[in-house]
Each structure stands twice: as structure tokens, then as C-alpha cells.
PDB file of C-alpha atoms in Angstrom:
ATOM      1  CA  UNK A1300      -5.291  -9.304  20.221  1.00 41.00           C
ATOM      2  CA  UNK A1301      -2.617 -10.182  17.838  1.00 38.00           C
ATOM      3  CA  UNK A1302      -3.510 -13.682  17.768  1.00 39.00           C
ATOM      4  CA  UNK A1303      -6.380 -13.472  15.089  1.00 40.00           C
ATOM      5  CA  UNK A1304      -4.276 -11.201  12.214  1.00 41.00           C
ATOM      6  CA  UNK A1305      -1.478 -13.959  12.703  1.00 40.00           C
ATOM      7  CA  UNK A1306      -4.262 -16.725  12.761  1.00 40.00           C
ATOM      8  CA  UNK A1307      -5.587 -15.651   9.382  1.00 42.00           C
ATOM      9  CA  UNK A1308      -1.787 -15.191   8.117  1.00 43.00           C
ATOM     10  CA  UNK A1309      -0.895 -18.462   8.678  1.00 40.00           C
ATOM     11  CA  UNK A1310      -4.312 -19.976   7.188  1.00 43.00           C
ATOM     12  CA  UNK A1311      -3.191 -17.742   3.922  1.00 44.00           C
ATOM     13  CA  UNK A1312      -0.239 -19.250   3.694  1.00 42.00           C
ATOM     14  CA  UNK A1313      -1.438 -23.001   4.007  1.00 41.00           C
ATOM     15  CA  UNK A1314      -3.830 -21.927   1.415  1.00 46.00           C
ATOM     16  CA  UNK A1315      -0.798 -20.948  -0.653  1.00 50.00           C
ATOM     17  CA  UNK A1316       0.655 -24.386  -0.140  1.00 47.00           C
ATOM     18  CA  UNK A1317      -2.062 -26.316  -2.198  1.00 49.00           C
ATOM     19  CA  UNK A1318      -1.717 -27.375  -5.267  1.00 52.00           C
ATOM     20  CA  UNK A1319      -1.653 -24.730  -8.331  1.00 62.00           C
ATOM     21  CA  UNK A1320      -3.360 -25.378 -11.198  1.00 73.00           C
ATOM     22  CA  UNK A1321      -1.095 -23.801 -13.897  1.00 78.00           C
ATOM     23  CA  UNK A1322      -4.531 -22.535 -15.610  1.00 91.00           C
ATOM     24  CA  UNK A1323      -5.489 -20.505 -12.695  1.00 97.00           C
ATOM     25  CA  UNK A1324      -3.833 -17.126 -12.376  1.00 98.00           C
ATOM     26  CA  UNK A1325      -3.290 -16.631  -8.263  1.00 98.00           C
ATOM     27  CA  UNK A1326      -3.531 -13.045  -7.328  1.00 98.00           C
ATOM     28  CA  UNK A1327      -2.425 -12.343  -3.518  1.00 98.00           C
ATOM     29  CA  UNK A1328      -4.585  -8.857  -1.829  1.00 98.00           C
ATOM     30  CA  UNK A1329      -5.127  -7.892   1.500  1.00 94.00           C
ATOM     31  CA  UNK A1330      -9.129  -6.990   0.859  1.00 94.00           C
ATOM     32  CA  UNK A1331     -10.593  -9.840  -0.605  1.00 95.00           C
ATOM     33  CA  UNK A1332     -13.804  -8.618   1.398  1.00 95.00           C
ATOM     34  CA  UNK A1333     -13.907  -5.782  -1.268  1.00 95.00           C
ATOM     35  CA  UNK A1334     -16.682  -6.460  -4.011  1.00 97.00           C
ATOM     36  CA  UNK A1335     -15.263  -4.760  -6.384  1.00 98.00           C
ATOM     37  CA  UNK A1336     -12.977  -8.156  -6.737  1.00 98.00           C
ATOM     38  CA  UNK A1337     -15.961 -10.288  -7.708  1.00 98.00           C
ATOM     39  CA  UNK A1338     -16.327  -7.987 -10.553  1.00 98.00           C
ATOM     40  CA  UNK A1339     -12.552  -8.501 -11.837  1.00 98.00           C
ATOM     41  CA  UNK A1340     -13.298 -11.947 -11.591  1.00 98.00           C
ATOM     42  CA  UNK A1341     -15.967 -12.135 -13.514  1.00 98.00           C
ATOM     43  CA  UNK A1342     -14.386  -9.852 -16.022  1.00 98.00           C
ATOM     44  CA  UNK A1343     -11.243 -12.052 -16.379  1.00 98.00           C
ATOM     45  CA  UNK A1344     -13.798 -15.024 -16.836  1.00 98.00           C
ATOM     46  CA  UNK A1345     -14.967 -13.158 -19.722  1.00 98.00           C
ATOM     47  CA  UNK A1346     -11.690 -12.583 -21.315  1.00 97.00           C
ATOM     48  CA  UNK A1347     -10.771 -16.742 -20.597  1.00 97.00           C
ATOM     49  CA  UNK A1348      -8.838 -15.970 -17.760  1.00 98.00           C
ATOM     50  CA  UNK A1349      -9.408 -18.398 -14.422  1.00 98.00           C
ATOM     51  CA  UNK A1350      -8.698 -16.095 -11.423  1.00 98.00           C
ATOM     52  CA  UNK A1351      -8.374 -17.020  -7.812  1.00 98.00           C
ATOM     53  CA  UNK A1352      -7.597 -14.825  -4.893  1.00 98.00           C
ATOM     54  CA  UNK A1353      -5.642 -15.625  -2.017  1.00 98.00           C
ATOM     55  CA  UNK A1354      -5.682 -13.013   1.142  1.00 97.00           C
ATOM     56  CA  UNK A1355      -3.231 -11.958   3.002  1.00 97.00           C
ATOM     57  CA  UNK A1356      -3.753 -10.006   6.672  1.00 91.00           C
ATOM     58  CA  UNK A1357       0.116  -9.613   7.389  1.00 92.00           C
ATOM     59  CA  UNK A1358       2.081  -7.231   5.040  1.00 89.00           C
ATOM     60  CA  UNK A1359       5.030  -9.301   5.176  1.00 93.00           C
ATOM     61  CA  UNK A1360       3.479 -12.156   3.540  1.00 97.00           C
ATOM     62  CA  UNK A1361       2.795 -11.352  -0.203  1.00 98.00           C
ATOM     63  CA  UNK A1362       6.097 -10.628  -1.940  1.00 98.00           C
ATOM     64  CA  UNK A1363       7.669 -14.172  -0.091  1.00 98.00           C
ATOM     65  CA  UNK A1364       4.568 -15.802  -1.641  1.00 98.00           C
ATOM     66  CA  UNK A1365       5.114 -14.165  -4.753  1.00 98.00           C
ATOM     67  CA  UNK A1366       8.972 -14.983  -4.979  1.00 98.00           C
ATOM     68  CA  UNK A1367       8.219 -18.206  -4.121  1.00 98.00           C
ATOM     69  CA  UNK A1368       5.926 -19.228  -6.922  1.00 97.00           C
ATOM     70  CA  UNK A1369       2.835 -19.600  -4.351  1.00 97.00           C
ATOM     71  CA  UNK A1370       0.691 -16.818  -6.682  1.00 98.00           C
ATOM     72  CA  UNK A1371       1.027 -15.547  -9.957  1.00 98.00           C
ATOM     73  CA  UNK A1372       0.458 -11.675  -8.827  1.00 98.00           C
ATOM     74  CA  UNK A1373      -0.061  -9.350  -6.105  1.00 98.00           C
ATOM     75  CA  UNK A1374      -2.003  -6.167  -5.409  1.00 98.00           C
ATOM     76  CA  UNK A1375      -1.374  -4.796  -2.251  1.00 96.00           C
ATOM     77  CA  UNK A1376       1.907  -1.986  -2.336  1.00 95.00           C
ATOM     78  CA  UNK A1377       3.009   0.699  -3.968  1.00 93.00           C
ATOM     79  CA  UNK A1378       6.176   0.919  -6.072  1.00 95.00           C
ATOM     80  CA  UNK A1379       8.352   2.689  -3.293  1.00 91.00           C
ATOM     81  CA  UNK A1380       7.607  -0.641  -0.616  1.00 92.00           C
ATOM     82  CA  UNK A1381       8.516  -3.407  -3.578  1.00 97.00           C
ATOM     83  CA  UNK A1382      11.409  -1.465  -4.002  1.00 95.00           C
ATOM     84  CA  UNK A1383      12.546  -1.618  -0.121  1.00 91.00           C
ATOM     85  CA  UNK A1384      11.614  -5.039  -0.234  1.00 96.00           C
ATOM     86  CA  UNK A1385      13.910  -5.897  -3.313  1.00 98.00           C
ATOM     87  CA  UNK A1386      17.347  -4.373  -1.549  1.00 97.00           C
ATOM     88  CA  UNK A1387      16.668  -5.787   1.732  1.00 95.00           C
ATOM     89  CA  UNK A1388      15.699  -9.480   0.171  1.00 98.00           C
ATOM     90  CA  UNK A1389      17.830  -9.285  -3.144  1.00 98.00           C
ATOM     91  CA  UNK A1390      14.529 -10.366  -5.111  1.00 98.00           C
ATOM     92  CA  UNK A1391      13.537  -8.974  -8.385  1.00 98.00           C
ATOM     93  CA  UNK A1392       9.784  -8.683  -8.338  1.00 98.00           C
ATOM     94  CA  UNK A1393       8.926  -5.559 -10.920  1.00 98.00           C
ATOM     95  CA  UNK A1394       5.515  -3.966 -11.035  1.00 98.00           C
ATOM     96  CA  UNK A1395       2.961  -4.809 -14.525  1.00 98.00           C
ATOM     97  CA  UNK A1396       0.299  -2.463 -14.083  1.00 98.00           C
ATOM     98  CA  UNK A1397      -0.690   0.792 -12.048  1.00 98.00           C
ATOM     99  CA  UNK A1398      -3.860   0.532  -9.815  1.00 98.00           C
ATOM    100  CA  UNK A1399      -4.041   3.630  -8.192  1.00 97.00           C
ATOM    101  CA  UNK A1400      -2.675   6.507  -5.427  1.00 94.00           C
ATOM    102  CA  UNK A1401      -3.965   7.672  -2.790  1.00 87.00           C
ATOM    103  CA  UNK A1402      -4.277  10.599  -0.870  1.00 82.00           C
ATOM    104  CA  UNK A1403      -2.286  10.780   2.806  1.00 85.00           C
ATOM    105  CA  UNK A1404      -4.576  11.351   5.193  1.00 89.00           C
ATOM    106  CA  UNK A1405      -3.965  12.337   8.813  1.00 96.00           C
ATOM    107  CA  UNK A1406      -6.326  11.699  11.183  1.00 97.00           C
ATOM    108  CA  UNK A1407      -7.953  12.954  14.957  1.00 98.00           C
ATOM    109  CA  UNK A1408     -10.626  12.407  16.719  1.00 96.00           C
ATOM    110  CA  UNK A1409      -9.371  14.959  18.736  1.00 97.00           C
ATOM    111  CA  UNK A1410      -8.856  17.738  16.880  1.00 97.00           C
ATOM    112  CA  UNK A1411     -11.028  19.542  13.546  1.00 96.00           C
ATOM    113  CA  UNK A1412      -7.687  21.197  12.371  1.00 95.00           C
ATOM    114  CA  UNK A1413      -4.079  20.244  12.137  1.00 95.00           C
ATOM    115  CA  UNK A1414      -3.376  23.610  14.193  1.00 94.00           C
ATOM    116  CA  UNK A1415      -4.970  22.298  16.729  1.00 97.00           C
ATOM    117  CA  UNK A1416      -2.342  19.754  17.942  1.00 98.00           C
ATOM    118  CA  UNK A1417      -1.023  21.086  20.897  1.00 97.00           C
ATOM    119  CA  UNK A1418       2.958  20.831  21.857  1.00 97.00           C
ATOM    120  CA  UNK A1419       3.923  17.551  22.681  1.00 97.00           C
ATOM    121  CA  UNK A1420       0.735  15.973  20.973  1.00 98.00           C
ATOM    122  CA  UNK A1421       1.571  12.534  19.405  1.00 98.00           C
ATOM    123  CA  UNK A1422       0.875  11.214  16.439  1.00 98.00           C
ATOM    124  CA  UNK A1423       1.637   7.494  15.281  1.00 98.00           C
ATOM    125  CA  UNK A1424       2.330   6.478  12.108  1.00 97.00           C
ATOM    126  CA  UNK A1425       3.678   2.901  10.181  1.00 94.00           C
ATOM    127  CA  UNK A1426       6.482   0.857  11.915  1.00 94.00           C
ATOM    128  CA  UNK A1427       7.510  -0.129   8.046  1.00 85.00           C
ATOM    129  CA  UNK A1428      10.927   2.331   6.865  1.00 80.00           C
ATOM    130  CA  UNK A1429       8.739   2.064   3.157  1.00 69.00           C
ATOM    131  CA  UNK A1430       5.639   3.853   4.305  1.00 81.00           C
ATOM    132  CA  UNK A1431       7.322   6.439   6.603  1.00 90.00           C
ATOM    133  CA  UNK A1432       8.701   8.708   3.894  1.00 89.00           C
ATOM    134  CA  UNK A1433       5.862  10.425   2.779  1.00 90.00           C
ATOM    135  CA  UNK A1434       4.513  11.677   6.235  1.00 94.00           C
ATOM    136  CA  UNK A1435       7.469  12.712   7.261  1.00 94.00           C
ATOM    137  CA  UNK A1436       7.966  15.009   5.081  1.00 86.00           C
ATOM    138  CA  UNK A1437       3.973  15.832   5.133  1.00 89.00           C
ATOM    139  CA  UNK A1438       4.309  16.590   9.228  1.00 94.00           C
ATOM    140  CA  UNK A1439       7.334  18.934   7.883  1.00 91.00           C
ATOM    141  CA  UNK A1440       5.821  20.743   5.637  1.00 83.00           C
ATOM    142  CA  UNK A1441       2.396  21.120   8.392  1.00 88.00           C
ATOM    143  CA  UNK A1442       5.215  22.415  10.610  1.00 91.00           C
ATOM    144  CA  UNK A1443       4.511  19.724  13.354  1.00 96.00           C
ATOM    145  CA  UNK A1444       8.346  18.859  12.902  1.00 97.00           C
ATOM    146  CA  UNK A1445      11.508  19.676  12.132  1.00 97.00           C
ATOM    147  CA  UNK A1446      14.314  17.653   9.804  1.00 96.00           C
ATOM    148  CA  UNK A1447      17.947  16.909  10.932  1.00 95.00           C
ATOM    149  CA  UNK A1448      19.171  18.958   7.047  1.00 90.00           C
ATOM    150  CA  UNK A1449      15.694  19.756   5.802  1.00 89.00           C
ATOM    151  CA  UNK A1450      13.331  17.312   4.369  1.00 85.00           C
ATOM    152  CA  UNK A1451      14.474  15.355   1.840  1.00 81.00           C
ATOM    153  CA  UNK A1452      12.640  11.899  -0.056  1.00 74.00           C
ATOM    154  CA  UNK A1453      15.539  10.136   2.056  1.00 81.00           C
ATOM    155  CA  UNK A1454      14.370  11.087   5.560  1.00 87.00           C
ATOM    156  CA  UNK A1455      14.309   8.858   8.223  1.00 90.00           C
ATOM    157  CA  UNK A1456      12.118   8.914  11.278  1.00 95.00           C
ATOM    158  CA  UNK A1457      15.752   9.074  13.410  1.00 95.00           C
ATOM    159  CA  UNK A1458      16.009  12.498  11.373  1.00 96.00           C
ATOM    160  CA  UNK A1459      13.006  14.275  13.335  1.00 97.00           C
ATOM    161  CA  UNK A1460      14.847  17.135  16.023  1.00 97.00           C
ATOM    162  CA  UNK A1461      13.392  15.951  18.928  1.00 96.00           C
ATOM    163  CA  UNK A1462      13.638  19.125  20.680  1.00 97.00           C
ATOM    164  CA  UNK A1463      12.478  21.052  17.937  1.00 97.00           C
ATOM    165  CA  UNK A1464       9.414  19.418  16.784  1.00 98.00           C
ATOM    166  CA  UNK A1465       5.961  20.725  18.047  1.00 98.00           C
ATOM    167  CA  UNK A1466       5.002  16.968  17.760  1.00 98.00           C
ATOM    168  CA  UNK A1467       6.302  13.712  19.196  1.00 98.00           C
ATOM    169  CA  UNK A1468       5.861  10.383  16.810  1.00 98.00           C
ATOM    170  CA  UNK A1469       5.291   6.976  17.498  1.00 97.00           C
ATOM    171  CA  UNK A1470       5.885   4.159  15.144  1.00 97.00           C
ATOM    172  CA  UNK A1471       3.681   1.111  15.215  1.00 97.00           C
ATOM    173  CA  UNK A1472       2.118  -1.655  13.069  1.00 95.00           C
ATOM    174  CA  UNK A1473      -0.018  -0.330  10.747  1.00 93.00           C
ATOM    175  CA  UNK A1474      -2.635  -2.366  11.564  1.00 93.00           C
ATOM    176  CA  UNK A1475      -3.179  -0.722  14.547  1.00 96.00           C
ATOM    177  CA  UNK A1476      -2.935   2.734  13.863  1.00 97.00           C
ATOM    178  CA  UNK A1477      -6.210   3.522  13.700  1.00 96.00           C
ATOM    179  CA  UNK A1478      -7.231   2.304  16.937  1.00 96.00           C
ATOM    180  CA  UNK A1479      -4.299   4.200  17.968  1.00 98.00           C
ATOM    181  CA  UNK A1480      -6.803   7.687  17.356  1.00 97.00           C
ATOM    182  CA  UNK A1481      -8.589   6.809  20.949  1.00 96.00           C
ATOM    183  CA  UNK A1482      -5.259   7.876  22.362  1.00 97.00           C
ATOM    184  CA  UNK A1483      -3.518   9.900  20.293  1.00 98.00           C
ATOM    185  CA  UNK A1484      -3.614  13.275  19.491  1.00 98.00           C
ATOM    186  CA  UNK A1485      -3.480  12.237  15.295  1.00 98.00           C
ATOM    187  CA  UNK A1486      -2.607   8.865  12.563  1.00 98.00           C
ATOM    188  CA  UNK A1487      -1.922   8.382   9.439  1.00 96.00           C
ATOM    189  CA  UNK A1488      -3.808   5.851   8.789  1.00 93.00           C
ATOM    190  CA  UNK A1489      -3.787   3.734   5.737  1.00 85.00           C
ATOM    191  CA  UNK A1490      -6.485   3.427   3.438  1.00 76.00           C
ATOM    192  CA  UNK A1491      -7.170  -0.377   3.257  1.00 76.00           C
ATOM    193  CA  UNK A1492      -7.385   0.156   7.375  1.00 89.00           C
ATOM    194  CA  UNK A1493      -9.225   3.204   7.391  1.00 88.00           C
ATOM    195  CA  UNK A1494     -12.408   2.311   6.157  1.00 81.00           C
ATOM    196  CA  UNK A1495     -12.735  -0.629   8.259  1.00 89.00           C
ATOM    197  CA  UNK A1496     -12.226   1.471  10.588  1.00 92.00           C
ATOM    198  CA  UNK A1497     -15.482   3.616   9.611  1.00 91.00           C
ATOM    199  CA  UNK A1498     -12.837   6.749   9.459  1.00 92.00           C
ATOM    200  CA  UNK A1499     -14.466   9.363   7.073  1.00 89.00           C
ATOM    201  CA  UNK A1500     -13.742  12.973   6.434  1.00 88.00           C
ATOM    202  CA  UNK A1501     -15.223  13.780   9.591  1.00 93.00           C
ATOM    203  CA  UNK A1502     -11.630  12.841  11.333  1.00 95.00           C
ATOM    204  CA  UNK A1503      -9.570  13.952   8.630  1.00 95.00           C
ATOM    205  CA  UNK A1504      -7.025  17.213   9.229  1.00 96.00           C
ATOM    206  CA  UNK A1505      -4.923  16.845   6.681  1.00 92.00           C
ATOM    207  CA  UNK A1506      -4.644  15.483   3.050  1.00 87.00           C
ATOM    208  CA  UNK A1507      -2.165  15.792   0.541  1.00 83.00           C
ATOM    209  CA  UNK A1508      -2.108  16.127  -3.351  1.00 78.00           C
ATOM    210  CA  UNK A1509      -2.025  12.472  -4.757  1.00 80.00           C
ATOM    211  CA  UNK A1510      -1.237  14.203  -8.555  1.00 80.00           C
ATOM    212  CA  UNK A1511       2.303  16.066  -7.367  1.00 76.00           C
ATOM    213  CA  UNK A1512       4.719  14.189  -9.849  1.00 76.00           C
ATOM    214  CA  UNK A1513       7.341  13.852  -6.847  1.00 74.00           C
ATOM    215  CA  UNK A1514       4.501  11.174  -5.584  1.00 83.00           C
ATOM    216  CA  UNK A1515       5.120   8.672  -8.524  1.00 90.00           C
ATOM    217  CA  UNK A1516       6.856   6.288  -6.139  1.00 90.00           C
ATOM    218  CA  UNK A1517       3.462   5.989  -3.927  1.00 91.00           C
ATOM    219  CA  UNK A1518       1.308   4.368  -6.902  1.00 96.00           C
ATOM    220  CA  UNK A1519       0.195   1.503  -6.203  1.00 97.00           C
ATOM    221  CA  UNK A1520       0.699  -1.718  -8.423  1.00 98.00           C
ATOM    222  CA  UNK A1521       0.402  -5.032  -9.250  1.00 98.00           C
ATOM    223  CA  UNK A1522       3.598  -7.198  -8.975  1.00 98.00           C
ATOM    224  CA  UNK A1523       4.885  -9.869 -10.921  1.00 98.00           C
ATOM    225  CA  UNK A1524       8.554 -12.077 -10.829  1.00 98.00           C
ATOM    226  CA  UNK A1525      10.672 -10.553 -13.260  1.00 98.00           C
ATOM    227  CA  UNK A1526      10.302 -13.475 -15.845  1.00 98.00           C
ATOM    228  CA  UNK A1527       7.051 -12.805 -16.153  1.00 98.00           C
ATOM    229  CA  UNK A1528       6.910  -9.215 -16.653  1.00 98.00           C
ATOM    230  CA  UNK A1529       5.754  -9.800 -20.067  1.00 98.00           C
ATOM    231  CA  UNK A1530       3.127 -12.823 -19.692  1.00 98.00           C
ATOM    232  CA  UNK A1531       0.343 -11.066 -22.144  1.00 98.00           C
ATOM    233  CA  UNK A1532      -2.202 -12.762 -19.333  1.00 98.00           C
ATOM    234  CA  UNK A1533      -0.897 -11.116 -16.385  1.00 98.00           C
ATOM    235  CA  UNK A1534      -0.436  -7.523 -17.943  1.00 98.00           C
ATOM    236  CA  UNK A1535      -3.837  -7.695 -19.211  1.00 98.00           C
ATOM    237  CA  UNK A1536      -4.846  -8.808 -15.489  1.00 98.00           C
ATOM    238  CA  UNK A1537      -3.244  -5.673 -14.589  1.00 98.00           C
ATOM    239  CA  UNK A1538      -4.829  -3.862 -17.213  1.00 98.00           C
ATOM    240  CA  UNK A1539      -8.394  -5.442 -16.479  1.00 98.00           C
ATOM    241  CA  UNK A1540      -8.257  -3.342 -13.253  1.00 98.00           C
ATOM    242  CA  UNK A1541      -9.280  -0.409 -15.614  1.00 98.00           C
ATOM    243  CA  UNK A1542     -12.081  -1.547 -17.091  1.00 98.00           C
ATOM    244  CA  UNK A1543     -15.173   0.614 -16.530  1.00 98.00           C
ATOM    245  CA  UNK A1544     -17.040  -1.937 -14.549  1.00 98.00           C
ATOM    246  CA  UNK A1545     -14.279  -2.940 -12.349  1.00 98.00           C
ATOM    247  CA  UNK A1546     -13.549   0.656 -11.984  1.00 98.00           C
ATOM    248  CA  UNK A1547     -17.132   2.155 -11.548  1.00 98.00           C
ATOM    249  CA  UNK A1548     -16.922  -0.889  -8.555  1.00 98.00           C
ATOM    250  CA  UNK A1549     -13.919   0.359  -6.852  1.00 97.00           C
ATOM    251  CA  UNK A1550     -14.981   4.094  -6.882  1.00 96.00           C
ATOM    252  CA  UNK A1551     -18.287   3.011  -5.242  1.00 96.00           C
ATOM    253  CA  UNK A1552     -17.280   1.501  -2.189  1.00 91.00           C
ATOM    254  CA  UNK A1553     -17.463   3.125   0.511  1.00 77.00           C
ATOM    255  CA  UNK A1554     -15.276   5.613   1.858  1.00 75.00           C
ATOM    256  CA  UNK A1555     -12.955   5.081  -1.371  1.00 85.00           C
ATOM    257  CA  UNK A1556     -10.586   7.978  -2.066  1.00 82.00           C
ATOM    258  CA  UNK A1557      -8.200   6.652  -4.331  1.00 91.00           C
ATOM    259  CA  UNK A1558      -7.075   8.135  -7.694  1.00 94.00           C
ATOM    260  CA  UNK A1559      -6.782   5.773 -10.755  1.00 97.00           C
ATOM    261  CA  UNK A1560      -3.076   5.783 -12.228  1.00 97.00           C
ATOM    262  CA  UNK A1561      -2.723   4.324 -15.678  1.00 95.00           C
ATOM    263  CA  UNK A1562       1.315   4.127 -15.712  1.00 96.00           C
ATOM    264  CA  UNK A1563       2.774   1.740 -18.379  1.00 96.00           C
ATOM    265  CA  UNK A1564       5.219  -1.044 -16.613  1.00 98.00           C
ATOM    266  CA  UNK A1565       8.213   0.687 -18.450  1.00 98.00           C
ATOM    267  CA  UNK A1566       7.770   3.813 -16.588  1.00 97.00           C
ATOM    268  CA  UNK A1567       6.734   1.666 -13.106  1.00 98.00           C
ATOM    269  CA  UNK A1568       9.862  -0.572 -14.017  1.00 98.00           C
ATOM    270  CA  UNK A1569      12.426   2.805 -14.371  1.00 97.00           C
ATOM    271  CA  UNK A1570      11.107   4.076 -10.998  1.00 95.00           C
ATOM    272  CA  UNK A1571      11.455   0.893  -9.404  1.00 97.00           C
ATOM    273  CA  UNK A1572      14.966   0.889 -10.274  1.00 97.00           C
ATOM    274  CA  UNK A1573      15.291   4.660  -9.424  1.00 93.00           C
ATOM    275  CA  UNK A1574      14.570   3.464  -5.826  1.00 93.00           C
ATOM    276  CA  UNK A1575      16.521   0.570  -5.632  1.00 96.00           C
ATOM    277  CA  UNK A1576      19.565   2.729  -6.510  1.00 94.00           C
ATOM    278  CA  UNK A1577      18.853   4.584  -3.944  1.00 89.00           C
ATOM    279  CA  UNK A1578      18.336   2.964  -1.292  1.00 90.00           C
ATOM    280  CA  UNK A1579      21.631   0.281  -1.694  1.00 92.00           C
ATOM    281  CA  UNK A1580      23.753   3.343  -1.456  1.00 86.00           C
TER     282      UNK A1580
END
């Protein structure tokens, strides 16, 4: 089964390897099925910006391409992942432009109500340290588990008390976690996966509050190499993302649940930094 995602990975990355024409901004996503991505192209076109897409199926693929000069941008993470990524590669890729945030969402085909998770129920969630954060601390606060010193924006998945917990987790690729759901009792499930999926709020038992300030970390971004944090074409790539008619495009799609963010790179930039503090300590 894993044969095709790594397939496609590798045919992304020999499509990186061909020549770049210097006029042609590069922008590596993971959804280039997504219309709303014909629309920013043809919106760029109108502001004299050439735009080509390259997509990636792996998550471990874009920032390498990125650091490596193989695309211009990407748009596939939010600021807390760049910022693991960073420490653990020593790159310096900074973020040029919000996209947007959006809601956790647990879900069960199980269950209607989070409640109904009975002891010892599992639920999986991302293998990736970046994306584990913020359902820890939502399966805390649900009272499904219990934190080693409370929950804290630095807990680990090796903090959960075992023996305490009404839950047990399991971490795996998050490509898979939603066809995880026909055996597990619950998953948090990503968005870009979950409406592939054809998950809808039918399966959904739990959601949290995308606007909570403490949530800044999770907005999602475009990336850029540090030199070119202020190339006037790529920040008004980012930018572009807001227009009404690429907007209007995104919010139709189906299943779409995001919330747009409109975060200046200064204030993207600090958190980034923020993190990176944080986590070399």
C-alpha cells in the first residue's frame, strides 16, 4: 500500500530536478487536485506573475526542496512544523504570508459523542512530534488523558500516564489516520486527508476553537528561504491567496473548514523564532 504515496514522491522530486526557469515562481503543495489553485494561477497571471505548482504526497519532501532551491515557495505547514523542522535541520526557511487555521477535529465512526469512548478505547493520531502538540493537550482537556505535570504547549506523547488515561494512543503516519477510523475507537485526522476521505461532520466528536490566541503557532503559511523573505513577488504570492476570488474558491470546496488568517510575516517571523527557542532548549 505504501508503494503508490512513495511512487508519486519520488516522481515530485524528479519533477523538481528539471530545469527552472528563473521567470517562473515554483510553489510546492500537497493538493494540487484542489481547484481553487487554478484560480491563484490565473490570478498571478493577471498580476505578471508565471506560477507553476509542483506536488508533493510525502510531508518530508517540501522544506528539502525548498532549502535546496528546487521551488521558490511552499504551502503545505503551519508555523509550529517549519519551526521543528528548522532546529532539527539547522535551516532558516521563515514564513511570508498566513493562509489559514484550522479547526482540530477528532473523529469516530464509532461513536456520536466524545463521552462515548469507552476505557481503553484508542485513538491514533500523527507520528510527526510537530503535529502532536495540539491534541494532546485537546484529549486533556476532553479528559480522555492525563499529563505527566499537567498539560503544557511542551507535552510530549511519552508524557500521557498510561495508567491514568481513560484512552490509549497510537501514533502513525498521517496519511493513514483516517483509514485508521475502521478500527479505532477515534482520529484526528488532518484536514488535507479528511476530505479525501469523504469525513464530514457526521463523524466529528470534537472540535476546537481555531481563534484562541494560544493557537497562533497552528496557522498555516507559505514558506520562503530567508533571503527571500522580502522578494515583493513572493509576498504578494502570499498575499494573492486573499484575494476574493481565490478565497470565495477555497471556502467552496467541499468539506472546507478552514479559517482565513491574515498575519503580517513580522508577526509569523517573531513566532517562528518563539518556537525555535523553544524547542533547542
Amino acid at each position: 500500500m505504501l508503494l503508490i504515496p512513495l511512487l508519486f514522491a519520488l516522481l515530485a522530486a524528479v519533477s523538481c530536478g528539471r530545469e527552472h526557469n528563473a521567470d517562473v515562481v515554483r510553489i510546492g503543495v500537497n493538493d494540487i487536485q484542489l481547484p481553487h489553485w487554478e484560480v491563484f494561477k490565473q490570478k498571478a497571471a493577471e498580476q505578471g506573475i508565471a506560477v507553476e505548482f509542483v506536488n508533493f504526497t510525502d510531508y518530508n519532501q517540501p522544506n528539502p526542496a525548498l532549502a535546496q532551491r528546487r521551488i521558490d515557495l511552499n504551502k503545505f505547514q503551519h508555523v509550529r512544523y517549519l519551526a521543528n523542522y528548522n532546529v532539527r535541520n539547522n535551516d532558516t526557511l521563515v514564513p511570508v504570508g498566513a493562509t489559514e487555521i484550522f479547526p482540530l477535529t477528532l473523529y469516530s465512526r464509532k461513536h456520536k459523542a466524545v463521552g462515548d469512548i469507552p476505557q481503553g478505547g484508542q485513538i491514533t493520531l500523527s507520528n510527526n512530534p510537530a503535529n502532536q502538540v495540539r491534541p494532546l493537550l485537546s484529549l486533556s482537556a476532553a479528559g480522555l488523558i492525563v499529563l505527566k505535570g499537567g498539560a503544557s504547549w511542551d507535552s510530549k506523547i511519552e508524557d500521557v500516564d498510561t495508567a491514568a488515561s481513560k484512552v490509549t494512543l497510537k501514533a502513525i503516519d498521517p496519511t493513514l489516520t483516517a483509514q485508521s477510523l475502521e478500527s479505532v475507537d477515534a482520529a484526528f485526522v488532518d484536514d488535507t486527508f479528511a476530505r479525501p476521505a469523504g469525513l464530514t461532520q457526521q463523524e466529528t466528536i470534537y472540535t476546537d476553537d481555531p481563534e484562541r490566541p494560544d493557537l497562533k503557532q497552528y496557522i498555516n503559511i507559505f514558506a520562503a528561504r530567508a533571503a527571500d523573505k522580502d522578494n515583493p513577488r513572493l509576498l504578494a504570492l502570499a498575499q494573492l491567496y486573499h484575494h476574493p476570488e481565490v478565497a470565495a474558491a477555497v471556502r467552496a470546496e467541499t468539506g472546507y473548514q478552514g479559517t482565513f488568517k491574515n498575519n503580517d510575516p513580522a508577526d509569523l517571523q517573531a513566532t517562528l523564532r518563539e518556537l525555535e527557542a523553544k524547542f533547542r532548549r
